[in-house]
Coordinates of C-alpha atoms and ligand atoms in Angstrom, one line a residue:
X1 CA -26.7 3.4 18.6
X2 CA -22.9 2.8 18.5
X3 CA -23.1 0.2 15.8
X4 CA -21.1 2.3 13.4
X5 CA -18.4 3.0 15.9
X6 CA -15.5 0.9 14.5
X7 CA -14.1 0.2 18.0
X8 CA -17.5 -1.3 18.9
X9 CA -17.4 -3.5 15.9
X10 CA -13.9 -4.8 16.8
X11 CA -15.1 -5.4 20.4
X12 CA -17.9 -7.5 19.2
X13 CA -15.3 -9.9 17.7
X14 CA -13.4 -10.2 21.0
X15 CA -13.5 -13.9 22.1
X16 CA -16.1 -14.8 24.7
X17 CA -13.5 -15.7 27.2
X18 CA -12.1 -12.3 27.9
X19 CA -9.4 -13.6 30.2
X20 CA -7.4 -15.2 27.4
X21 CA -4.4 -13.6 25.8
X22 CA -4.9 -10.8 23.3
X23 CA -1.3 -9.5 23.1
X24 CA 2.0 -11.1 24.1
X25 CA 4.6 -8.2 24.4
X26 CA 7.9 -9.5 25.7
X27 CA 7.4 -10.5 29.4
X28 CA 3.9 -9.1 29.5
X29 CA 0.6 -10.7 28.5
X30 CA -2.5 -8.5 27.9
X31 CA -5.9 -10.2 27.9
X32 CA -8.9 -9.1 26.0
X33 CA -10.3 -7.8 29.2
X34 CA -7.2 -5.7 29.6
X35 CA -7.8 -4.2 26.1
X36 CA -11.4 -3.6 26.9
X37 CA -10.9 -2.0 30.3
X38 CA -7.8 0.0 29.5
X39 CA -9.4 1.5 26.4
X40 CA -12.5 2.3 28.5
X41 CA -10.3 4.1 31.1
X42 CA -8.5 6.1 28.4
X43 CA -11.8 6.9 26.6
X44 CA -13.3 8.1 29.9
X45 CA -10.2 10.2 30.5
X46 CA -10.5 11.8 27.1
X47 CA -14.2 12.5 27.7
X48 CA -13.3 14.1 31.0
X49 CA -11.3 16.7 29.2
X50 CA -14.5 18.1 27.9
X51 CA -13.3 18.5 24.3
X52 CA -15.8 18.3 21.5
X53 CA -16.6 15.1 19.6
X54 CA -14.6 15.1 16.4
X55 CA -11.6 16.7 18.1
X56 CA -8.2 15.6 16.9
X57 CA -5.9 13.6 19.3
X58 CA -2.4 14.0 17.9
X59 CA 0.0 11.2 19.0
X60 CA 3.7 10.9 18.5
X61 CA 5.0 8.1 20.7
X62 CA 7.1 5.1 20.5
X63 CA 5.4 1.8 19.6
X64 CA 3.8 0.1 22.6
X65 CA 0.6 -1.8 23.4
X66 CA -0.6 1.2 25.3
X67 CA -0.1 3.4 22.2
X68 CA -2.4 1.0 20.4
X69 CA -4.9 1.2 23.3
X70 CA -4.9 5.0 22.9
X71 CA -5.8 4.6 19.2
X72 CA -8.6 2.3 20.1
X73 CA -9.8 4.5 23.0
X74 CA -9.9 7.5 20.6
X75 CA -12.2 5.6 18.3
X76 CA -14.2 4.4 21.2
X77 CA -14.9 7.9 22.5
X78 CA -15.6 9.3 19.1
X79 CA -12.5 11.5 18.7
X80 CA -10.2 11.6 15.7
X81 CA -6.8 9.8 15.9
X82 CA -3.9 11.6 14.3
X83 CA -0.8 9.3 14.4
X84 CA 2.6 10.9 13.8
X85 CA 5.8 9.1 12.8
X86 CA 8.4 9.2 15.6
X87 CA 11.0 10.2 13.1
X88 CA 9.4 13.6 12.5
X89 CA 11.4 16.6 13.8
X90 CA 10.2 19.9 15.3
X91 CA 9.5 21.7 12.0
X92 CA 7.5 18.8 10.8
X93 CA 5.5 18.5 14.0
X94 CA 4.9 22.2 14.1
X95 CA 3.3 22.0 10.7
X96 CA 1.0 19.0 11.6
X97 CA -0.1 20.6 14.9
X98 CA -0.8 24.0 13.2
X99 CA -2.7 22.3 10.4
X100 CA -4.8 19.8 12.3
X101 CA -5.4 22.0 15.4
X102 CA -5.7 19.0 17.8
X103 CA -7.4 19.4 21.1
X104 CA -5.0 17.0 22.7
X105 CA -1.3 16.1 22.0
X106 CA 0.4 13.0 23.4
X107 CA 4.1 12.7 23.0
X108 CA 7.0 10.7 24.5
X109 CA 8.2 11.8 27.9
X110 CA 11.7 12.5 26.4
X111 CA 10.1 14.9 23.8
X112 CA 7.8 16.8 26.2
X113 CA 9.9 19.9 26.3
X114 CA 9.9 20.8 22.6
X115 CA 6.6 19.2 21.6
X116 CA 4.6 20.9 24.4
X117 CA 6.2 24.2 23.4
X118 CA 5.0 23.8 19.8
X119 CA 1.6 22.6 21.0
X120 CA 0.9 25.4 23.5
X121 CA 2.0 28.0 21.0
X122 CA -0.6 26.6 18.6
X123 CA -3.3 26.9 21.3
X124 CA -3.5 23.2 22.3
X125 CA -4.7 23.0 25.9
X126 CA -3.8 19.5 26.8
X127 CA -0.4 17.8 26.3
X128 CA 0.3 14.4 27.9
X129 CA 3.1 11.9 27.7
X130 CA 3.2 8.2 27.0
X131 CA 6.5 6.3 27.2
X132 CA 7.1 2.7 26.0
X133 CA 7.5 1.4 29.5
X134 CA 3.9 2.2 30.5
X135 CA 5.2 5.5 31.9
X136 CA 4.0 9.1 31.4
X137 CA 1.2 11.3 32.5
X138 CA -1.5 9.9 30.2
X139 CA -1.7 6.5 32.0
X140 CA -1.4 8.1 35.4
X141 CA -4.4 10.3 34.7
X142 CA -6.4 7.5 33.0
X143 CA -5.8 5.2 36.0
X144 CA -8.4 7.2 38.0
X145 CA -11.2 6.5 35.5
X146 CA -13.9 3.9 35.2
X147 CA -13.2 0.6 33.4
X148 CA -16.5 0.8 31.7
X149 CA -17.4 3.1 28.8
X150 CA -20.2 3.1 26.4
X151 CA -18.8 3.5 22.9
X152 CA -19.7 6.9 21.4
X153 CA -22.5 7.1 18.9
X154 CA -21.0 7.9 15.5
X155 CA -22.3 7.6 12.0
X156 CA -20.4 5.6 9.3
X157 CA -19.3 8.9 7.7
X158 CA -17.9 10.4 10.9
X159 CA -14.2 11.0 10.9
X160 CA -12.1 8.4 12.7
X161 CA -8.5 9.0 11.7
X162 CA -6.4 11.6 9.9
X163 CA -3.2 10.2 8.3
X164 CA -0.8 12.8 6.9
X165 CA 0.7 12.0 3.5
X166 CA 3.3 14.2 1.9
X167 CA 2.6 15.9 -1.4
X168 CA 4.4 16.3 -4.6
X169 CA 4.0 20.0 -4.2
X170 CA 3.5 22.0 -1.1
X171 CA 3.1 20.5 2.4
X172 CA 1.6 17.3 3.7
X173 CA -2.1 16.7 3.3
X174 CA -4.2 15.0 6.0
X175 CA -6.2 12.1 4.5
X176 CA -9.5 11.9 6.4
X177 CA -10.8 8.3 6.9
X178 CA -14.2 7.6 8.4
X179 CA -15.3 4.8 10.7
X180 CA -17.1 3.4 7.6
X181 CA -13.9 3.5 5.4
X182 CA -11.8 1.5 7.9
X183 CA -14.6 -0.9 8.8
X184 CA -15.4 -1.9 5.3
X185 CA -11.7 -2.6 4.5
X186 CA -11.2 -4.6 7.7
X187 CA -14.3 -6.7 6.9
X188 CA -13.2 -7.3 3.3
X189 CA -9.6 -8.3 4.3
X190 CA -10.9 -10.6 7.1
X191 CA -12.6 -12.9 4.6
X192 CA -10.2 -12.3 1.6
X193 CA -7.2 -13.4 3.6
X194 CA -9.0 -16.3 5.3
X195 CA -8.5 -15.2 8.9
X196 CA -9.3 -18.2 10.9
X197 CA -9.7 -19.5 14.5
X198 CA -6.2 -20.2 15.9
X199 CA -4.5 -17.4 13.9
X200 CA -1.8 -15.4 15.7
X201 CA -0.4 -12.3 14.2
X202 CA 3.3 -11.3 14.5
X203 CA 3.0 -7.5 14.7
X204 CA 6.4 -6.2 13.6
X205 CA 5.6 -2.8 11.9
X206 CA 5.3 0.7 13.3
X207 CA 1.8 1.8 14.3
X208 CA 1.8 5.4 12.9
X209 CA 1.0 4.4 9.3
X210 CA -1.8 2.4 7.6
X211 CA 0.1 -0.9 7.3
X212 CA 0.8 -1.5 11.0
X213 CA -2.0 0.6 12.4
X214 CA -4.9 -0.6 10.3
X215 CA -4.1 -3.6 8.2
X216 CA -2.3 -5.5 10.9
X217 CA -4.1 -4.5 14.1
X218 CA -7.6 -4.5 12.5
X219 CA -6.9 -7.9 11.0
X220 CA -6.1 -9.5 14.3
X221 CA -8.7 -7.8 16.4
X222 CA -11.6 -8.2 14.0
X223 CA -10.9 -11.9 14.0
X224 CA -10.4 -12.1 17.8
X225 CA -6.9 -13.3 17.2
X226 CA -4.0 -12.6 19.5
X227 CA -0.9 -10.7 18.5
X228 CA 2.8 -11.3 19.3
X229 CA 3.9 -7.7 19.7
X230 CA 7.4 -6.5 18.6
X231 CA 8.1 -2.9 19.7
X232 CA 10.8 -2.8 17.0
X233 CA 11.5 -5.2 14.1
X234 CA 14.3 -7.6 14.6
X235 CA 14.8 -10.3 12.0
X236 CA 16.1 -13.0 14.4
X237 CA 13.3 -12.4 16.9
X238 CA 10.7 -12.3 14.1
X239 CA 11.8 -15.7 12.9
X240 CA 11.8 -17.1 16.4
X241 CA 8.2 -15.9 16.9
X242 CA 7.1 -17.9 13.9
X243 CA 7.1 -21.0 16.1
X244 CA 3.9 -19.6 17.7
X245 CA 2.6 -17.2 15.0
X246 CA 0.6 -17.8 11.8
X247 CA 0.4 -14.5 10.0
X248 CA 3.2 -12.0 9.3
X249 CA 2.8 -8.6 7.6
X250 CA 5.8 -6.6 6.4
X251 CA 7.3 -4.1 4.0
X252 CA 9.8 -5.7 1.5
X253 CA 12.8 -4.6 3.6
X254 CA 11.6 -6.8 6.5
X255 CA 11.6 -9.8 4.1
X256 CA 15.0 -8.9 2.7
X257 CA 16.4 -8.7 6.2
X258 CA 14.9 -12.1 7.3
X259 CA 16.4 -13.7 4.1
X260 CA 19.8 -12.7 5.5
X261 CA 19.2 -15.0 8.5
X262 CA 20.4 -18.6 8.4
X263 CA 17.5 -19.4 10.8
X264 CA 15.0 -18.9 8.0
X265 CA 14.1 -22.4 6.9
X266 CA 11.1 -24.5 6.0
X267 CA 11.2 -25.8 9.6
X268 CA 11.3 -22.4 11.4
X269 CA 8.3 -21.2 9.2
X270 CA 6.3 -24.4 9.3
X271 CA 3.7 -23.1 11.8
X272 CA 3.0 -20.0 9.6
X273 CA -0.2 -19.8 7.4
X274 CA 0.4 -16.5 5.6
X275 CA 3.1 -14.0 4.7
X276 CA 1.8 -10.6 3.4
X277 CA 3.9 -7.9 1.8
X278 CA 3.0 -4.3 0.8
X279 CA 3.7 -0.6 1.1
X280 CA 6.4 -0.8 -1.6
X281 CA 7.2 -3.1 -4.6
X282 CA 8.3 -6.6 -3.6
X283 CA 11.1 -7.6 -6.0
X284 CA 10.4 -10.8 -7.9
X285 CA 13.8 -11.9 -6.7
X286 CA 12.7 -11.6 -3.1
X287 CA 9.4 -13.3 -3.8
X288 CA 11.2 -16.3 -5.5
X289 CA 13.9 -16.5 -2.9
X290 CA 11.4 -16.6 0.0
X291 CA 9.5 -19.5 -1.7
X292 CA 12.8 -21.4 -2.2
X293 CA 14.0 -20.8 1.4
X294 CA 10.7 -21.4 3.2
X295 CA 8.2 -23.1 0.9
X296 CA 5.8 -20.2 1.5
X297 CA 4.5 -17.9 -1.2
X298 CA 4.3 -14.3 -0.1
X299 CA 1.0 -12.6 -0.8
X300 CA 1.5 -9.1 -2.1
X301 CA -1.1 -6.5 -1.8
X302 CA -1.4 -2.8 -2.7
X303 CA -2.9 0.2 -0.9
X304 CA -2.6 3.8 0.1
X305 CA -3.2 6.0 3.1
X306 CA -6.2 7.6 1.2
X307 CA -7.8 4.3 0.4
X308 CA -6.5 1.6 2.8
X309 CA -6.2 -1.6 0.8
X310 CA -7.1 -1.7 -2.8
X311 CA -5.8 -5.0 -4.4
X312 CA -4.5 -8.3 -3.2
X313 CA -3.2 -11.5 -4.6
X314 CA -5.6 -14.3 -3.7
X315 CA -5.3 -16.3 -0.5
X316 CA -7.6 -18.9 -2.0
X317 CA -9.3 -19.2 -5.4
X318 CA -11.1 -16.0 -6.3
X319 CA -14.4 -16.9 -8.1
X320 CA -14.5 -13.5 -9.8
X321 CA -11.3 -14.2 -11.7
X322 CA -11.8 -17.7 -13.2
X323 CA -11.0 -19.3 -9.9
X324 CA -7.5 -17.9 -9.9
X325 CA -5.7 -18.9 -6.7
X326 CA -2.1 -18.3 -7.8
X327 CA -0.1 -15.6 -6.0
X328 CA 1.9 -14.0 -8.8
X329 CA 5.2 -12.3 -7.9
X330 CA 5.6 -8.9 -9.4
X331 CA 1.8 -8.3 -9.4
X332 CA -0.4 -6.9 -6.7
X333 CA -3.3 -9.3 -7.5
X334 CA -7.0 -8.4 -8.0
X335 CA -9.1 -5.4 -6.9
X336 CA -10.5 -6.4 -3.5
X337 CA -14.2 -7.2 -3.4
X338 CA -16.1 -3.8 -3.4
X339 CA -13.2 -1.9 -5.0
X340 CA -13.5 -0.8 -8.6
X341 CA -10.2 -0.2 -10.2
X342 CA -9.5 1.1 -13.7
X343 CA -6.5 2.0 -15.8
X344 CA -6.9 5.1 -17.9
X345 CA -5.0 7.2 -20.5
X346 CA -4.4 10.9 -20.5
X347 CA -7.9 11.6 -21.7
X348 CA -9.3 9.5 -18.9
X349 CA -10.4 6.7 -21.2
X350 CA -10.0 3.1 -20.0
X351 CA -7.1 1.5 -21.8
X352 CA -7.2 -2.0 -23.2
X353 CA -6.0 -5.0 -21.2
X354 CA -2.2 -5.2 -20.8
X355 CA -1.8 -1.5 -21.6
X356 CA -0.2 0.9 -19.2
X357 CA -2.0 3.9 -17.7
X358 CA -3.0 5.7 -14.6
X359 CA -4.7 3.8 -11.8
X360 CA -8.0 5.1 -10.5
X361 CA -10.2 3.6 -7.8
X362 CA -13.6 3.8 -6.2
X363 CA -15.1 2.0 -3.2
X364 CA -16.4 2.3 0.3
X365 CA -12.8 2.3 1.5
X366 CA -11.9 5.5 -0.4
X367 CA -11.3 8.4 2.0
X368 CA -13.5 11.5 2.6
X369 CA -10.9 14.0 1.3
X370 CA -7.9 16.0 2.6
X371 CA -8.3 17.9 5.8
X372 CA -9.3 21.5 5.1
X373 CA -8.2 21.3 1.4
X374 CA -11.3 21.1 -0.6
X375 CA -9.6 22.3 -3.8
X376 CA -6.8 19.7 -3.5
X377 CA -9.4 17.0 -2.8
X378 CA -11.5 18.0 -5.9
X379 CA -8.3 17.8 -8.1
X380 CA -7.6 14.3 -7.0
X381 CA -11.1 12.9 -8.0
X382 CA -12.5 12.5 -11.5
X383 CA -15.9 13.9 -12.4
X384 CA -17.3 10.4 -12.1
X385 CA -16.0 10.0 -8.6
X386 CA -12.8 7.9 -9.1
X387 CA -9.7 8.7 -6.9
X388 CA -6.5 9.3 -8.9
X389 CA -3.9 7.1 -7.1
X390 CA -0.9 8.6 -8.8
X391 CA 0.3 5.0 -9.5
X392 CA 0.8 3.7 -13.0
X393 CA 0.0 0.1 -13.9
X394 CA -1.8 -2.4 -16.1
X395 CA -4.3 -5.2 -15.8
X396 CA -3.5 -8.5 -17.6
X397 CA -5.8 -11.0 -19.3
X398 CA -6.3 -12.9 -16.0
X399 CA -7.3 -9.7 -14.1
X400 CA -4.0 -9.3 -12.2
X401 CA -2.9 -5.7 -11.6
X402 CA 0.7 -4.8 -11.9
X403 CA 2.2 -1.5 -10.7
X404 CA 4.8 -0.4 -13.2
X405 CA 5.6 3.1 -11.8
X406 CA 4.2 6.3 -10.4
X407 CA 3.3 9.6 -12.0
X408 CA 4.0 11.3 -8.7
X409 CA 7.6 12.1 -7.8
X410 CA 7.9 9.8 -4.9
X411 CA 10.6 7.6 -3.4
X412 CA 9.5 4.7 -1.2
X413 CA 12.4 3.9 1.1
X414 CA 12.0 0.8 3.4
X415 CA 8.2 1.3 3.1
X416 CA 8.3 5.0 4.0
X417 CA 7.4 7.7 1.5
X418 CA 9.8 10.4 0.7
X419 CA 8.7 13.3 -1.5
X420 CA 11.7 14.7 -3.3
X421 CA 10.0 18.1 -3.6
X422 CA 10.0 18.4 0.2
X423 CA 13.7 17.5 0.6
X424 CA 14.7 19.7 -2.3
X425 CA 12.9 22.7 -0.8
X426 CA 14.7 22.1 2.4
X427 CA 18.1 21.9 0.6
X428 CA 17.4 24.9 -1.5
X429 CA 17.1 27.0 1.6
X430 CA 20.5 26.0 2.9
X431 CA 23.3 28.5 2.5
X432 CA 25.6 27.8 -0.4
X433 CA 23.1 25.8 -2.4
X434 CA 21.9 27.3 -5.7
X435 CA 19.6 24.3 -6.6
X436 CA 19.1 20.7 -5.9
X437 CA 17.5 17.5 -7.3
X438 CA 16.6 14.4 -5.2
X439 CA 16.1 11.1 -7.0
X440 CA 15.5 7.6 -5.9
X441 CA 18.0 4.8 -6.7
X442 CA 17.9 1.1 -6.1
X443 CA 19.1 -0.1 -2.7
X444 CA 19.6 -3.7 -1.5
X445 CA 18.1 -3.2 1.9
X446 CA 15.6 -0.3 1.6
X447 CA 14.6 -1.0 -2.0
X448 CA 15.0 2.6 -3.0
X449 CA 16.8 5.5 -1.3
X450 CA 17.2 9.2 -2.0
X451 CA 20.3 10.7 -3.6
X452 CA 20.7 14.5 -3.5
X453 CA 22.5 16.2 -6.4
X454 CA 23.5 19.8 -5.5
X455 CA 24.7 22.8 -7.4
X456 CA 26.6 25.3 -5.3
X457 CA 26.1 29.0 -5.4
X458 CA 28.9 30.8 -7.2
X459 CA 32.0 30.9 -5.0
X460 CA 30.5 28.6 -2.3
X461 CA 32.5 25.6 -1.2
X462 CA 29.9 22.9 -0.5
X463 CA 30.8 19.9 1.6
X464 CA 28.4 17.0 0.9
X465 CA 29.0 15.4 4.3
X466 CA 28.2 18.6 6.1
X467 CA 25.0 19.1 4.1
X468 CA 23.8 15.6 5.1
X469 CA 24.8 16.3 8.7
X470 CA 22.8 19.5 8.7
X471 CA 19.7 17.7 7.5
X472 CA 19.7 15.2 10.3
X473 CA 17.7 16.6 13.2
X474 CA 15.8 18.9 10.8
X475 CA 14.0 16.3 8.7
X476 CA 12.8 12.8 9.6
X477 CA 15.8 10.5 9.3
X478 CA 14.4 8.3 6.5
X479 CA 14.0 11.5 4.3
X480 CA 17.7 12.3 4.6
X481 CA 19.4 11.2 1.3
X482 CA 21.8 8.4 1.7
X483 CA 24.3 10.1 -0.6
X484 CA 25.0 13.6 -1.7
X485 CA 26.8 14.7 -4.9
X486 CA 28.0 18.2 -5.8
X487 CA 27.9 19.0 -9.5
X488 CA 28.4 22.1 -11.7
X489 CA 24.9 21.9 -13.2
X490 CA 21.9 19.7 -13.4
X491 CA 20.9 18.0 -16.7
X492 CA 17.9 19.8 -18.3
X493 CA 15.8 19.2 -21.3
X494 CA 15.0 21.8 -23.9
X495 CA 12.1 23.1 -21.8
X496 CA 14.6 23.7 -19.0
X497 CA 13.1 20.9 -16.8
X498 CA 15.6 18.9 -14.7
X499 CA 16.0 15.4 -16.3
X500 CA 15.6 13.2 -13.2
X501 CA 15.8 10.1 -15.3
X502 CA 19.3 11.0 -16.4
X503 CA 20.3 11.5 -12.7
X504 CA 18.7 8.2 -11.8
X505 CA 20.8 6.5 -14.4
X506 CA 24.0 8.3 -13.4
X507 CA 23.6 7.1 -9.7
X508 CA 21.9 3.8 -10.4
X509 CA 24.9 1.7 -9.4
X510 CA 25.7 3.5 -6.2
X511 CA 24.3 1.0 -3.7
X512 CA 24.3 -2.2 -5.8
X513 CA 24.8 -5.3 -3.5
Ligands
MCA28 C1 15.4 3.9 9.0 N1 16.3 4.6 8.3 C2 15.8 4.7 7.0 C3 14.6 4.0 7.0 N2 14.4 3.5 8.3 N3 16.3 5.2 5.9 C4 15.6 5.1 4.8 N4 14.4 4.5 4.7 C5 13.9 3.9 5.8 N5 12.7 3.2 5.8 C6 17.5 5.3 8.7 C7 17.8 5.2 10.1 O1 17.4 6.4 10.7 C8 19.4 5.1 10.1 O2 19.9 6.4 9.9 C9 19.7 4.3 9.0 O3 18.6 4.5 8.0 C10 19.7 2.8 9.3 O4 18.7 2.5 10.1 P1 18.3 1.0 10.6 O5 18.7 0.8 12.0 O6 18.7 0.0 9.6 O7 16.7 1.2 10.5 P2 15.6 0.5 11.4 O8 15.4 1.2 12.6 O9 16.0 -1.0 11.5 O10 14.3 0.7 10.5 C11 14.2 0.1 9.2 C12 12.8 -0.4 9.1 C13 11.8 0.8 9.2 C14 12.5 -1.5 10.1 C15 12.7 -1.1 7.7 O11 12.2 1.8 8.3 C16 10.4 0.4 9.1 O12 9.8 -0.1 10.1 N6 9.8 0.5 7.9 C17 8.4 0.2 7.7 C18 7.6 1.4 7.3 C19 6.1 1.2 7.2 O13 5.5 0.6 8.2 N7 5.5 1.6 6.2 C20 4.1 1.4 5.9 C21 3.5 2.7 5.5 P3 21.2 6.9 10.6 O14 22.3 5.9 10.4 O15 21.5 8.2 10.0 O16 20.8 7.0 12.1 S1 1.7 2.5 5.1 C22 1.7 2.5 3.4 O17 2.7 2.8 2.8 C23 0.6 2.1 2.5 C24 -0.8 2.5 2.9 C25 0.5 0.6 2.4 O18 0.3 0.1 1.3 O19 0.8 -0.1 3.4
AMP29 P1 1.3 6.0 1.4 O1 1.3 7.4 0.8 O2 2.2 5.8 2.5 O3 -0.1 5.6 1.6 O4 1.8 5.1 0.2 C1 1.0 4.6 -0.8 C2 1.8 4.3 -2.0 O5 2.6 3.1 -1.7 C3 1.0 3.8 -3.2 O6 0.4 4.9 -3.9 C4 2.0 3.0 -4.0 O7 2.8 3.9 -4.8 C5 2.8 2.4 -2.9 N1 2.5 1.0 -2.7 C6 1.8 0.4 -1.7 N2 1.8 -0.9 -1.8 C7 2.5 -1.2 -2.9 C8 2.9 -2.4 -3.6 N3 2.5 -3.6 -3.1 N4 3.7 -2.3 -4.7 C9 4.1 -1.1 -5.2 N5 3.7 0.0 -4.6 C10 3.0 0.0 -3.5

């Protein structure tokens, strides 16, 4: 039985009339039949490679409908999808491939040279290409396969996707999500956000992270709703699509950029049903301004790669919370149905209402652990099975959760996570640098960006511009600090620990609007 195969569950929600539009992508229209047949061909092709079930299919390609089809085909055939940000550079890709040991790697045609070299060196047998113009060897090869494919038998606990998340210490960890994890979350969000007949999703996010890959795609497909596909976010185009769309999902930067457009009005957004924000804190100012300019109230939700979605402001009245139906700016709403969320102190005791503590969660959506890191996995769970999110927050009298900070040293820049430890370790290895500290400061467009503070080695002449230039091409561009300062020494407390709060204050005004 393939009833636990998440692809099969999505497919059961495809509309009866398979020849109606499923995706509008520029000039092209893909029907539901196209989605079904193309994923079958790709799944048959993957099967023809003779790799074992559960093998990882690592994919670093530009956003395209075919890239989404490859994701769906991987689930369909019972393999494990491993999406990789297109910003990752060779040393990052080398780490992921060595760590995940994929059976198949798919990359952009333009990157085939260096990616295949890394892959073959790591023992990968099959490397294919997929471009954003339906080009590359993957589609050529899949074209010879049947348009029919019986979805693989999997159990709810079988691995479906590995999403790499960076770590506060050491290298990235692969969060393992099962078919059951992603299915339960998709099902919950479908009803909590009131997905309805006639909905049309404007898909504006990248598809190598949870927001664009899961929350957006699963939302539309599990409701049999078509998508307007944007290969890259553009604020003018996004607003123009609102004449036909009903649901938009974005990180706060996308809302900030749309607010800069004169075309954003009550009239241009009149057809829309729902605006959802997440992945980073939405400023109350952006929330209020959006309501003023459009008459719509953004619904903010909160999640993680390890857990998919955890909390959400209500779409309609939530009977569990005294019928609350208000979407409150600055909060992330209520734990989703099925999710248990608690706020605890250092002794792991639940704190009283309105008090701040560490957020821990439990539920069918919580991941299976980190790929080949049982000790790390054990550290991140409490003895009674709660996952430690690393976020700090509180729950108010009405049940609304507010995130007030993080106890992980993390910068969220335009919705992407940057771990200072990773950037510092890169900087500390550059010639002329004795030590470094990377901190996040407020930024009008990206919300937060990294600033690097460097101490030169004795006698070394450090040029901040050259350091930044050296980082580009070595680290994903969003990890490269937006400013670099050279100082004589870093501020330290009596224990010798770098006082990052002092640095944050020093550079706080650097990017003020
Ligand atoms: C691009 N740059 C960035 C970022 N994006 N720098 C910092 N932070 C970023 N997010 C770099 C570019 O490489 C460029 O560098 C310069 O900044 C300006 O680029 P720009 O053209 O403005 O960027 P863009 O191509 O328009 O991209 C901005 C973006 C993009 C559209 C906001 O970053 C984006 O799509 N963000 C969404 C991320 C996302 O989907 N997150 C969900 C994660 P240079 O000038 O040197 O070339 S899932 C998650 O977090 C959890 C589970 C959840 O709750 O959802
Ligand atoms: P990731 O590692 O990409 O899965 O990012 C997960 C982190 O993003 C969470 O642990 C939070 O710190 C942050 N996050 C996601 N949604 C929100 C939100 N609505 N408000 C504040 N932080 C958020």
